[in-house]
Amino acid sequence: MKAVLLDRITEAKDIVLTEVPIPEVRPGWVLVKVKAFGLNHSEKLLRLNEIQAYYIQKPIIPGIECVGEIADPSDSGLAVGQKIVALMGGMGRSFHGSYAEYALLPRRIVFPAESNLPWDALGAVPETYFTAWGSLFECLYLMDKIKKEGLASVTILDYQKEKVARMGAYIYNMYIGNGYCVTFADTHENKSVIQLNVLYPFAVWLNDPQMRSLAAHIATSKNFWQNPAGLYATSGNFPTLGRELMLLNLADQLGKEKASEPTSTAWYPDLQVKTFRSADNRKKGGSNGLFCAFKGGNNGENHNHNDVGSFIVYADGEPLLIDCGAGEYTDKTFSKERYSIWTMQTAYHNAPLVNGYNQTEGKQYGATVVNEEENSLTLELAKAYQEEADINTWQRTVTMDKDEILLTENYSMKSFKASTRLIFMTPVKPDVSTPGRIRLGKHTISYPMGWMNAGMEDVSDKLDPVLKAMWGDHLYRIGIGLNNAKMSGKVTLKIK
C-alpha cells in the first residue's frame, strides 16, 4: 500500500509516498480501509519538531484521525465494509496513523458511523466533533446567555444542571494537594493541568464555592497574575480566544476569591473509588496531613491494570504510596501481551499478591462492596483472582482514623501454594531494618510482628522517561509477607 513515512524533520515539500506492506491484523485491533482523513496542526508539529522525541515510534505513519470502512474486523464484533470514524489514542505517534491506504487501529478508538456525507466531507468531522464535545461548558454557557438576552428560548433543566455540577465536582474531588491529582491505571501525568480559562467560568456558572477557591489557588500558586503564559506553556493546553475572553470578563472577580485547596472527600459507587482525608488535611488543606484514595472496580475497565483493591497515599502533599501509571505507550500496550508489562500487573500495585498469584484481566474479575461509611470502605477482593489462587474470602478495609490510615486484611484461603504478600510501591527509599515497622522518610508503616515480615527491592531500573517525569529517578517495591502457616486471619497495618 502507499503511505507517508516520517523518521526525521520533514518540510511539507519533502513529503513523499512510500510502498509499505498492508498491516497484519491482530486481536484487539482492526484493519481499516482509509477513505479520507483530516489534516491537523498537531501533524505539522510532528513533522517539524516532535518527530525527534523519544516517545514517537520511528519510522511513523502520521495522522491522528480517519474515516473509512472495516477491511478486517479481527475479534472486534464489527463487520467487513462497516463505515467507521477513528481518532487519537496514540494514533500517528505510538502506532501508525492515517496517512496511508490502510490503517491498523486499536478497537477502542474506532467508532461505527452512520452518515450520508461524502467521504471527503466526513473526513473533516472526527477531531472537530470531539473538540466541540469537549467544549461542553462553553455550549451550556452560551445557551444560558442567549436565553437571558432573549435571542432564543433554550432551557437547561434543573436535573441536567445537577448532573453537570456533579461532573464539575469530580475535578476537585480527585484533587489531592500541592498540584497532585488521583491517578489510577493508564496515567502519564500526576499533576493538575486544569486551565483557569475553563475552570473559573465553569465555577461561576455552577456557583460552586470549592471550585471557585481552587481556581483562585491555581491563579496564586502558578503566578498567573504576573506570568499567565507560563501556566499554559507548562500544561500543553494552549489558550483559545473564546475561553480567554470569558476569563478576562471575570478577572476582577477571580482576584477577589479566597484561594484554598479542596478539602472534600468523595465516594463514587459506580467506579468503586473513595477518597479520604486526615483531620489535619481537612483542617489545613491538601498539602498537609494524609490523603488516601482506594479503588475497587473490575479488571475489564478501559485502560485497565489488574489493580482491584489498590490504594494510594500522599503525605503532606507528596507521594508516599503510589500507582505507578502506564509508562511509554508501545504496540504491546494495546495488544494481547498487555499484561506482560510490569506496570499492568498486580505485583506492582498496592494490592495483595495471594498465593503468588496476580489478579486476572476481564470484567468478571472484580470487587464487591461489603461496607461503606464516611471514613471507611470494605471491599471483597476474592473474585478479582483466578480460582487457582484458592481464596475463600479476602476483605480489605481502608479506614481514615483521625491522622492515621488503618489497612485491615480479613482473609481465608483454601490452601498454601506460595508466599502471600501485601505489595506497596513507593518513590521514597524504605528502611525495613526494624521488625514491625517500615520507615518512609518521616512516615511509617507498622505491622504486627509474628504474623508478618517485610522486605524491599529497588526497581528503579524499570522506570522509563515518562515514569521518571512523574515520580523521579527512584522506585521501590515493599513486600510484607503473611505467616505461611495461617490460612485465615485478620491483620491491621497502620500508616502514619
Short mmCIF file of C-alpha atoms in Angstrom, two decimals:
data_model
loop_
_atom_site.label_atom_id
_atom_site.label_comp_id
_atom_site.label_asym_id
_atom_site.label_seq_id
_atom_site.Cartn_x
_atom_site.Cartn_y
_atom_site.Cartn_z
CA MET A 1 0.00 0.00 0.00
CA LYS A 2 1.02 3.64 -0.35
CA ALA A 3 1.79 5.60 2.80
CA VAL A 4 3.69 8.59 4.16
CA LEU A 5 6.58 7.58 6.43
CA LEU A 6 8.45 10.00 8.67
CA ASP A 7 11.66 9.40 10.61
CA ARG A 8 13.11 12.91 10.73
CA ILE A 9 12.13 16.57 10.49
CA THR A 10 10.33 16.91 7.16
CA GLU A 11 9.10 20.01 5.34
CA ALA A 12 5.78 19.74 3.51
CA LYS A 13 7.52 19.93 0.13
CA ASP A 14 9.62 16.89 1.03
CA ILE A 15 6.71 14.54 1.86
CA VAL A 16 6.67 11.53 -0.45
CA LEU A 17 4.60 8.35 -0.76
CA THR A 18 6.30 5.06 0.03
CA GLU A 19 5.27 1.47 -0.66
CA VAL A 20 4.85 -0.46 2.60
CA PRO A 21 3.14 -3.79 3.42
CA ILE A 22 -0.53 -3.79 4.41
CA PRO A 23 -0.54 -4.38 8.20
CA GLU A 24 -1.48 -7.80 9.52
CA VAL A 25 -4.48 -7.73 11.83
CA ARG A 26 -4.21 -8.98 15.43
CA PRO A 27 -6.58 -9.42 18.38
CA GLY A 28 -7.94 -6.18 19.76
CA TRP A 29 -7.12 -4.28 16.57
CA VAL A 30 -9.00 -3.75 13.30
CA LEU A 31 -7.78 -3.10 9.77
CA VAL A 32 -9.39 -0.03 8.22
CA LYS A 33 -9.53 0.86 4.53
CA VAL A 34 -8.88 4.61 4.77
CA LYS A 35 -11.23 6.68 2.62
CA ALA A 36 -10.33 10.14 3.91
CA PHE A 37 -8.57 11.91 6.77
CA GLY A 38 -8.33 15.44 8.10
CA LEU A 39 -5.12 17.43 8.21
CA ASN A 40 -4.36 18.68 11.72
CA HIS A 41 -1.96 21.21 13.18
CA SER A 42 -0.58 18.54 15.51
CA GLU A 43 0.66 16.62 12.46
CA LYS A 44 2.56 19.69 11.34
CA LEU A 45 4.11 19.91 14.80
CA LEU A 46 5.07 16.24 14.50
CA ARG A 47 6.75 16.78 11.12
CA LEU A 48 8.69 19.87 12.12
CA ASN A 49 9.73 19.07 15.68
CA GLU A 50 8.04 16.31 17.69
CA ILE A 51 9.38 13.57 15.39
CA GLN A 52 12.65 13.93 17.33
CA ALA A 53 11.02 12.98 20.66
CA TYR A 54 11.88 9.65 22.31
CA TYR A 55 8.21 8.64 22.63
CA ILE A 56 7.49 8.79 18.89
CA GLN A 57 7.70 5.42 17.14
CA LYS A 58 10.01 5.76 14.16
CA PRO A 59 9.52 5.47 11.30
CA ILE A 60 5.92 6.55 11.83
CA ILE A 61 2.94 6.96 9.52
CA PRO A 62 1.39 10.23 10.75
CA GLY A 63 -2.31 11.08 11.01
CA ILE A 64 -4.47 11.32 14.14
CA GLU A 65 -7.89 10.71 12.52
CA CYS A 66 -9.55 8.99 9.60
CA VAL A 67 -12.82 7.73 8.18
CA GLY A 68 -13.22 4.56 6.20
CA GLU A 69 -14.51 1.01 6.11
CA ILE A 70 -13.59 -2.12 8.05
CA ALA A 71 -11.34 -4.30 5.90
CA ASP A 72 -10.68 -6.95 8.59
CA PRO A 73 -12.60 -6.76 11.90
CA SER A 74 -10.46 -9.35 13.75
CA ASP A 75 -12.27 -10.08 17.05
CA SER A 76 -13.92 -6.64 17.32
CA GLY A 77 -17.53 -7.55 16.50
CA LEU A 78 -17.55 -5.02 13.67
CA ALA A 79 -18.43 -6.10 10.13
CA VAL A 80 -16.41 -6.04 6.91
CA GLY A 81 -17.40 -2.94 4.97
CA GLN A 82 -18.85 -1.16 8.03
CA LYS A 83 -18.42 2.63 7.96
CA ILE A 84 -16.30 3.97 10.85
CA VAL A 85 -14.51 7.01 12.21
CA ALA A 86 -11.30 6.75 14.24
CA LEU A 87 -9.13 9.23 16.09
CA MET A 88 -6.47 9.92 18.71
CA GLY A 89 -5.38 7.44 21.42
CA GLY A 90 -1.75 7.37 20.22
CA MET A 91 -2.62 7.26 16.53
CA GLY A 92 0.20 8.59 14.38
CA ARG A 93 2.58 8.73 17.33
CA SER A 94 2.65 5.48 19.33
CA PHE A 95 1.47 3.45 16.34
CA HIS A 96 0.94 4.11 12.65
CA GLY A 97 -1.76 6.61 11.72
CA SER A 98 -3.96 7.51 8.79
CA TYR A 99 -1.67 8.86 6.04
CA ALA A 100 -1.97 5.52 4.25
CA GLU A 101 -4.36 3.39 2.23
CA TYR A 102 -4.88 1.09 5.22
CA ALA A 103 -4.54 1.65 8.97
CA LEU A 104 -4.28 -0.96 11.72
CA LEU A 105 -6.01 0.62 14.73
CA PRO A 106 -6.97 -0.39 18.30
CA ARG A 107 -10.66 -1.24 18.52
CA ARG A 108 -11.08 1.25 21.39
CA ILE A 109 -10.55 4.28 19.08
CA VAL A 110 -12.73 3.01 16.21
CA PHE A 111 -16.39 4.09 16.24
CA PRO A 112 -19.19 2.90 13.93
CA ALA A 113 -20.69 5.81 11.97
CA GLU A 114 -23.90 6.46 10.08
CA SER A 115 -23.68 9.36 7.65
CA ASN A 116 -24.70 10.35 4.14
CA LEU A 117 -21.82 12.80 3.85
CA PRO A 118 -19.33 12.12 1.07
CA TRP A 119 -16.02 10.72 2.27
CA ASP A 120 -14.11 13.98 1.77
CA ALA A 121 -16.62 15.85 3.94
CA LEU A 122 -16.89 13.14 6.59
CA GLY A 123 -13.10 13.06 6.82
CA ALA A 124 -13.12 16.56 8.33
CA VAL A 125 -15.54 15.59 11.13
CA PRO A 126 -13.94 13.28 13.79
CA GLU A 127 -11.44 15.57 15.52
CA THR A 128 -13.64 18.63 15.03
CA TYR A 129 -16.65 16.86 16.52
CA PHE A 130 -14.77 15.58 19.55
CA THR A 131 -13.27 19.04 20.13
CA ALA A 132 -16.78 20.50 20.21
CA TRP A 133 -17.92 17.72 22.54
CA GLY A 134 -15.01 18.64 24.79
CA SER A 135 -16.32 22.22 24.90
CA LEU A 136 -19.49 21.21 26.74
CA PHE A 137 -19.31 24.06 29.23
CA GLU A 138 -18.93 26.76 26.57
CA CYS A 139 -22.06 25.39 24.86
CA LEU A 140 -24.01 25.44 28.14
CA TYR A 141 -22.80 28.96 28.90
CA LEU A 142 -23.92 30.22 25.51
CA MET A 143 -27.29 28.53 25.90
CA ASP A 144 -27.83 30.46 29.13
CA LYS A 145 -26.55 33.65 27.56
CA ILE A 146 -28.80 33.64 24.52
CA LYS A 147 -31.82 32.87 26.71
CA LYS A 148 -31.08 35.79 29.05
CA GLU A 149 -30.62 38.10 26.05
CA GLY A 150 -33.95 36.97 24.65
CA LEU A 151 -32.30 35.66 21.48
CA ALA A 152 -33.80 32.19 21.77
CA SER A 153 -35.86 30.01 24.07
CA VAL A 154 -33.36 27.42 25.34
CA THR A 155 -33.83 25.74 28.72
CA ILE A 156 -31.36 23.75 30.78
CA LEU A 157 -33.47 21.66 33.15
CA ASP A 158 -32.56 21.55 36.85
CA TYR A 159 -31.70 17.84 36.78
CA GLN A 160 -29.43 18.44 33.79
CA LYS A 161 -27.57 21.20 35.62
CA GLU A 162 -27.28 18.97 38.71
CA LYS A 163 -25.61 16.33 36.57
CA VAL A 164 -23.19 18.89 35.13
CA ALA A 165 -22.48 20.09 38.68
CA ARG A 166 -21.51 16.56 39.72
CA MET A 167 -19.23 16.32 36.68
CA GLY A 168 -17.58 19.58 37.76
CA ALA A 169 -17.18 18.42 41.35
CA TYR A 170 -15.12 15.44 40.14
CA ILE A 171 -12.34 17.93 39.32
CA TYR A 172 -11.76 18.95 42.92
CA ASN A 173 -12.85 15.66 44.48
CA MET A 174 -9.90 14.00 42.73
CA TYR A 175 -7.51 16.82 43.64
CA ILE A 176 -5.05 15.78 46.36
CA GLY A 177 -2.96 18.86 47.13
CA ASN A 178 0.25 20.59 46.02
CA GLY A 179 -0.91 20.23 42.40
CA TYR A 180 -1.27 16.42 42.55
CA CYS A 181 -4.38 14.55 41.40
CA VAL A 182 -5.61 10.99 41.97
CA THR A 183 -4.18 8.64 39.36
CA PHE A 184 -5.02 5.02 38.65
CA ALA A 185 -4.32 2.75 35.63
CA ASP A 186 -3.01 4.27 32.36
CA THR A 187 -1.89 7.68 33.57
CA HIS A 188 1.07 9.63 32.19
CA GLU A 189 0.78 12.66 34.45
CA ASN A 190 0.14 13.10 38.16
CA LYS A 191 -0.03 16.89 38.31
CA SER A 192 -3.08 19.03 37.64
CA VAL A 193 -3.25 20.73 34.24
CA ILE A 194 -6.62 22.40 34.88
CA GLN A 195 -6.90 25.62 32.91
CA LEU A 196 -8.27 28.75 34.56
CA ASN A 197 -10.00 29.86 31.37
CA VAL A 198 -12.23 26.78 31.69
CA LEU A 199 -12.27 26.17 35.44
CA TYR A 200 -13.19 29.61 36.75
CA PRO A 201 -16.02 30.50 34.32
CA PHE A 202 -17.36 26.97 34.91
CA ALA A 203 -17.17 27.50 38.70
CA VAL A 204 -19.02 30.83 38.46
CA TRP A 205 -21.70 29.32 36.20
CA LEU A 206 -22.23 26.50 38.72
CA ASN A 207 -21.76 28.83 41.72
CA ASP A 208 -19.55 26.15 43.28
CA PRO A 209 -17.52 27.62 46.19
CA GLN A 210 -14.88 24.85 46.25
CA MET A 211 -14.27 25.12 42.52
CA ARG A 212 -14.01 28.91 42.76
CA SER A 213 -11.48 28.63 45.60
CA LEU A 214 -9.45 26.04 43.68
CA ALA A 215 -9.33 28.37 40.66
CA ALA A 216 -8.07 31.19 42.88
CA HIS A 217 -5.48 28.85 44.41
CA ILE A 218 -4.20 27.87 40.95
CA ALA A 219 -4.01 31.53 39.91
CA THR A 220 -1.98 32.38 43.01
CA SER A 221 0.27 29.32 43.22
CA LYS A 222 1.08 29.34 39.49
CA ASN A 223 1.89 33.07 39.43
CA PHE A 224 -0.91 33.61 36.93
CA TRP A 225 -1.30 37.33 37.57
CA GLN A 226 2.36 38.09 36.80
CA ASN A 227 3.04 35.44 34.12
CA PRO A 228 -0.14 33.91 32.69
CA ALA A 229 1.66 32.41 29.70
CA GLY A 230 3.79 30.26 32.00
CA LEU A 231 0.79 28.26 33.14
CA TYR A 232 -0.23 27.41 29.59
CA ALA A 233 3.31 26.67 28.44
CA THR A 234 3.83 24.01 31.10
CA SER A 235 0.44 22.36 30.65
CA GLY A 236 0.47 21.94 26.88
CA ASN A 237 -3.16 23.15 26.88
CA PHE A 238 -2.91 26.36 24.92
CA PRO A 239 -5.44 29.19 25.26
CA THR A 240 -8.21 29.89 22.78
CA LEU A 241 -9.67 33.34 22.18
CA GLY A 242 -13.21 32.46 23.25
CA ARG A 243 -12.11 30.95 26.55
CA GLU A 244 -9.69 33.81 27.26
CA LEU A 245 -12.44 36.39 26.74
CA MET A 246 -14.66 34.54 29.20
CA LEU A 247 -11.88 34.53 31.79
CA LEU A 248 -10.91 38.17 31.23
CA ASN A 249 -14.53 39.18 31.74
CA LEU A 250 -14.32 37.59 35.21
CA ALA A 251 -10.73 38.55 36.09
CA ASP A 252 -11.64 41.14 38.72
CA GLN A 253 -13.98 38.67 40.39
CA LEU A 254 -11.30 35.94 40.35
CA GLY A 255 -8.85 38.28 42.05
CA LYS A 256 -11.25 38.71 44.99
CA GLU A 257 -11.86 34.99 45.57
CA LYS A 258 -10.48 33.28 48.66
CA ALA A 259 -7.70 30.94 47.48
CA SER A 260 -7.65 27.49 49.04
CA GLU A 261 -7.07 23.85 48.12
CA PRO A 262 -10.06 21.50 48.24
CA THR A 263 -10.71 19.54 51.41
CA SER A 264 -13.63 17.46 50.13
CA THR A 265 -13.87 13.68 50.11
CA ALA A 266 -15.94 11.59 47.73
CA TRP A 267 -17.46 8.18 47.13
CA TYR A 268 -18.23 7.08 43.56
CA PRO A 269 -20.15 3.81 43.92
CA ASP A 270 -20.27 3.01 40.20
CA LEU A 271 -16.48 3.31 39.97
CA GLN A 272 -15.95 1.96 43.50
CA VAL A 273 -13.50 4.78 44.20
CA LYS A 274 -13.41 6.50 47.59
CA THR A 275 -11.17 9.30 48.87
CA PHE A 276 -10.21 10.04 52.48
CA ARG A 277 -8.51 12.98 54.19
CA SER A 278 -6.93 13.05 57.65
CA ALA A 279 -8.13 15.55 60.25
CA ASP A 280 -5.07 17.73 59.63
CA ASN A 281 -5.64 17.60 55.87
CA ARG A 282 -9.30 18.62 56.23
CA LYS A 283 -8.41 21.49 58.54
CA LYS A 284 -5.36 22.95 56.81
CA GLY A 285 -5.74 21.83 53.18
CA GLY A 286 -4.41 19.26 50.75
CA SER A 287 -0.70 19.93 51.33
CA ASN A 288 -0.96 18.89 54.98
CA GLY A 289 -1.53 15.51 56.63
CA LEU A 290 -2.65 12.36 54.82
CA PHE A 291 -4.74 11.80 51.71
CA CYS A 292 -5.85 8.34 50.54
CA ALA A 293 -7.77 7.04 47.53
CA PHE A 294 -8.99 3.42 47.46
CA LYS A 295 -10.37 1.64 44.39
CA GLY A 296 -12.35 -1.48 43.65
CA GLY A 297 -13.97 -1.83 40.24
CA ASN A 298 -13.08 -4.68 37.90
CA ASN A 299 -10.28 -5.75 35.60
CA GLY A 300 -12.22 -5.11 32.40
CA GLU A 301 -12.25 -1.34 32.64
CA ASN A 302 -10.91 1.00 29.94
CA HIS A 303 -7.10 1.26 30.11
CA ASN A 304 -7.26 -1.42 32.80
CA HIS A 305 -4.49 -2.53 35.11
CA ASN A 306 -5.06 -5.63 37.25
CA ASP A 307 -5.27 -3.49 40.37
CA VAL A 308 -8.60 -4.16 42.12
CA GLY A 309 -8.26 -3.21 45.80
CA SER A 310 -5.28 -0.93 45.27
CA PHE A 311 -4.92 2.40 47.07
CA ILE A 312 -2.63 5.43 47.07
CA VAL A 313 -1.39 7.62 49.92
CA TYR A 314 0.01 11.16 49.82
CA ALA A 315 1.60 12.72 52.89
CA ASP A 316 1.94 16.49 53.32
CA GLY A 317 1.19 16.95 49.62
CA GLU A 318 3.85 14.50 48.40
CA PRO A 319 3.50 10.92 47.07
CA LEU A 320 4.10 8.19 49.65
CA LEU A 321 2.42 5.05 48.25
CA ILE A 322 1.71 5.33 44.54
CA ASP A 323 0.02 3.89 41.48
CA CYS A 324 2.93 3.93 39.05
CA GLY A 325 0.93 4.65 35.88
CA ALA A 326 1.49 3.24 32.42
CA GLY A 327 4.84 4.48 31.19
CA GLU A 328 5.51 4.91 27.48
CA TYR A 329 2.85 3.51 25.16
CA THR A 330 4.07 0.87 22.71
CA ASP A 331 2.36 -1.60 20.37
CA LYS A 332 2.44 -4.10 23.25
CA THR A 333 0.37 -1.75 25.45
CA PHE A 334 -2.81 -2.44 23.48
CA SER A 335 -2.12 -6.00 22.38
CA LYS A 336 -2.71 -9.44 23.87
CA GLU A 337 0.70 -9.01 25.54
CA ARG A 338 -0.54 -6.01 27.59
CA TYR A 339 -0.39 -7.84 30.92
CA SER A 340 3.17 -8.95 30.40
CA ILE A 341 4.10 -5.28 31.03
CA TRP A 342 5.10 -4.84 34.66
CA THR A 343 3.04 -1.68 35.24
CA MET A 344 -0.16 -3.60 34.42
CA GLN A 345 0.42 -6.39 36.95
CA THR A 346 -0.94 -6.76 40.49
CA ALA A 347 2.60 -7.43 41.68
CA TYR A 348 3.45 -3.74 41.08
CA HIS A 349 0.37 -2.20 42.70
CA ASN A 350 -0.58 -1.62 46.32
CA ALA A 351 -2.62 -4.82 46.42
CA PRO A 352 -2.36 -8.37 47.77
CA LEU A 353 -0.38 -10.98 45.80
CA VAL A 354 -2.26 -14.06 47.01
CA ASN A 355 -0.60 -17.49 46.95
CA GLY A 356 1.81 -15.98 44.46
CA TYR A 357 -1.00 -15.10 42.02
CA ASN A 358 -1.57 -11.82 40.22
CA GLN A 359 -5.17 -10.85 39.54
CA THR A 360 -6.69 -11.80 36.18
CA GLU A 361 -7.88 -9.45 33.45
CA GLY A 362 -11.55 -9.40 32.47
CA LYS A 363 -14.76 -7.72 33.62
CA GLN A 364 -15.77 -10.80 35.63
CA TYR A 365 -12.73 -10.29 37.89
CA GLY A 366 -13.69 -7.52 40.28
CA ALA A 367 -14.60 -6.34 43.75
CA THR A 368 -17.88 -6.12 45.61
CA VAL A 369 -18.67 -3.52 48.24
CA VAL A 370 -19.10 -5.02 51.72
CA ASN A 371 -19.49 -1.78 53.68
CA GLU A 372 -19.05 1.94 53.02
CA GLU A 373 -19.04 4.61 55.73
CA GLU A 374 -17.82 8.19 55.96
CA ASN A 375 -14.25 7.26 56.92
CA SER A 376 -14.10 3.60 55.87
CA LEU A 377 -14.60 1.28 52.91
CA THR A 378 -14.52 -2.54 52.87
CA LEU A 379 -14.21 -4.45 49.59
CA GLU A 380 -14.36 -8.18 48.90
CA LEU A 381 -11.45 -8.94 46.56
CA ALA A 382 -11.62 -12.73 46.19
CA LYS A 383 -13.34 -12.64 42.78
CA ALA A 384 -10.56 -10.46 41.32
CA TYR A 385 -8.28 -13.53 41.30
CA GLN A 386 -8.49 -16.75 39.32
CA GLU A 387 -9.83 -19.84 41.09
CA GLU A 388 -6.34 -21.35 41.30
CA ALA A 389 -5.43 -18.71 43.90
CA ASP A 390 -7.60 -20.75 46.33
CA ILE A 391 -9.21 -17.80 48.12
CA ASN A 392 -12.34 -18.28 50.20
CA THR A 393 -12.58 -14.60 51.09
CA TRP A 394 -10.32 -11.55 51.11
CA GLN A 395 -11.88 -8.46 52.60
CA ARG A 396 -9.72 -5.36 52.55
CA THR A 397 -10.74 -2.34 54.64
CA VAL A 398 -9.22 1.13 54.46
CA THR A 399 -10.10 3.44 57.36
CA MET A 400 -9.00 7.02 57.95
CA ASP A 401 -8.69 7.22 61.76
CA LYS A 402 -8.04 10.90 62.53
CA ASP A 403 -4.41 11.27 61.40
CA GLU A 404 -3.50 7.71 60.51
CA ILE A 405 -4.66 5.14 57.95
CA LEU A 406 -5.67 1.65 59.06
CA LEU A 407 -5.34 -1.12 56.47
CA THR A 408 -7.15 -4.29 57.56
CA GLU A 409 -6.95 -7.64 55.76
CA ASN A 410 -9.58 -10.21 56.77
CA TYR A 411 -8.83 -13.35 54.78
CA SER A 412 -9.34 -17.08 54.42
CA MET A 413 -7.52 -19.32 51.93
CA LYS A 414 -8.18 -22.94 50.97
CA SER A 415 -4.52 -23.93 50.73
CA PHE A 416 -0.94 -22.72 50.76
CA LYS A 417 0.74 -22.67 47.34
CA ALA A 418 3.24 -19.84 47.55
CA SER A 419 4.02 -16.80 49.66
CA THR A 420 1.18 -14.29 50.08
CA ARG A 421 2.43 -10.72 50.20
CA LEU A 422 0.97 -7.25 50.54
CA ILE A 423 2.68 -5.05 47.96
CA PHE A 424 3.46 -1.35 48.43
CA MET A 425 5.02 0.84 45.71
CA THR A 426 6.88 3.98 46.80
CA PRO A 427 9.31 6.58 45.42
CA VAL A 428 10.68 7.02 48.97
CA LYS A 429 13.56 4.72 49.94
CA PRO A 430 12.24 2.40 52.67
CA ASP A 431 14.05 1.33 55.81
CA VAL A 432 12.84 -2.18 56.71
CA SER A 433 15.54 -2.94 59.27
CA THR A 434 13.25 -2.66 62.31
CA PRO A 435 10.84 -5.61 62.71
CA GLY A 436 7.24 -4.43 62.81
CA ARG A 437 7.95 -1.06 61.28
CA ILE A 438 8.87 0.29 57.85
CA ARG A 439 10.15 3.83 57.75
CA LEU A 440 9.43 6.02 54.70
CA GLY A 441 11.16 9.30 55.46
CA LYS A 442 9.29 10.75 58.46
CA HIS A 443 6.34 8.39 57.89
CA THR A 444 5.91 4.75 58.88
CA ILE A 445 4.01 1.57 58.07
CA SER A 446 3.53 -0.51 61.20
CA TYR A 447 2.64 -4.21 61.01
CA PRO A 448 2.24 -6.94 63.67
CA MET A 449 5.38 -8.95 64.28
CA GLY A 450 4.96 -12.72 64.27
CA TRP A 451 2.18 -12.53 61.66
CA MET A 452 4.21 -10.72 59.04
CA ASN A 453 7.70 -9.99 57.74
CA ALA A 454 8.87 -7.24 55.42
CA GLY A 455 11.38 -6.89 52.61
CA MET A 456 12.01 -4.43 49.82
CA GLU A 457 13.64 -4.23 46.40
CA ASP A 458 14.88 -1.34 44.31
CA VAL A 459 13.02 -1.43 40.96
CA SER A 460 14.27 1.94 39.71
CA ASP A 461 15.74 0.30 36.62
CA LYS A 462 12.19 -0.33 35.38
CA LEU A 463 11.41 3.39 35.13
CA ASP A 464 11.22 4.86 31.63
CA PRO A 465 11.35 8.64 30.91
CA VAL A 466 7.57 9.07 31.31
CA LEU A 467 7.55 7.43 34.75
CA LYS A 468 10.68 9.30 35.84
CA ALA A 469 8.95 12.56 34.95
CA MET A 470 6.14 11.56 37.31
CA TRP A 471 7.99 10.06 40.27
CA GLY A 472 11.68 10.92 39.96
CA ASP A 473 14.60 8.55 39.45
CA HIS A 474 13.79 6.02 42.18
CA LEU A 475 11.08 3.43 42.75
CA TYR A 476 10.90 0.74 45.43
CA ARG A 477 8.65 -2.26 45.96
CA ILE A 478 7.89 -3.32 49.52
CA GLY A 479 6.54 -6.81 50.20
CA ILE A 480 5.03 -7.66 53.57
CA GLY A 481 4.57 -11.41 53.75
CA LEU A 482 1.86 -13.18 55.74
CA ASN A 483 2.72 -16.09 58.01
CA ASN A 484 2.52 -19.11 55.70
CA ALA A 485 1.12 -21.30 58.46
CA LYS A 486 -2.01 -19.21 58.82
CA MET A 487 -4.68 -19.98 56.18
CA SER A 488 -7.02 -17.39 57.70
CA GLY A 489 -6.80 -14.39 59.92
CA LYS A 490 -7.35 -10.69 60.40
CA VAL A 491 -4.45 -8.29 60.48
CA THR A 492 -4.26 -4.48 60.64
CA LEU A 493 -1.43 -2.24 59.45
CA LYS A 494 -1.07 1.45 60.34
CA ILE A 495 0.22 4.16 58.04
CA LYS A 496 1.08 7.49 59.62
#
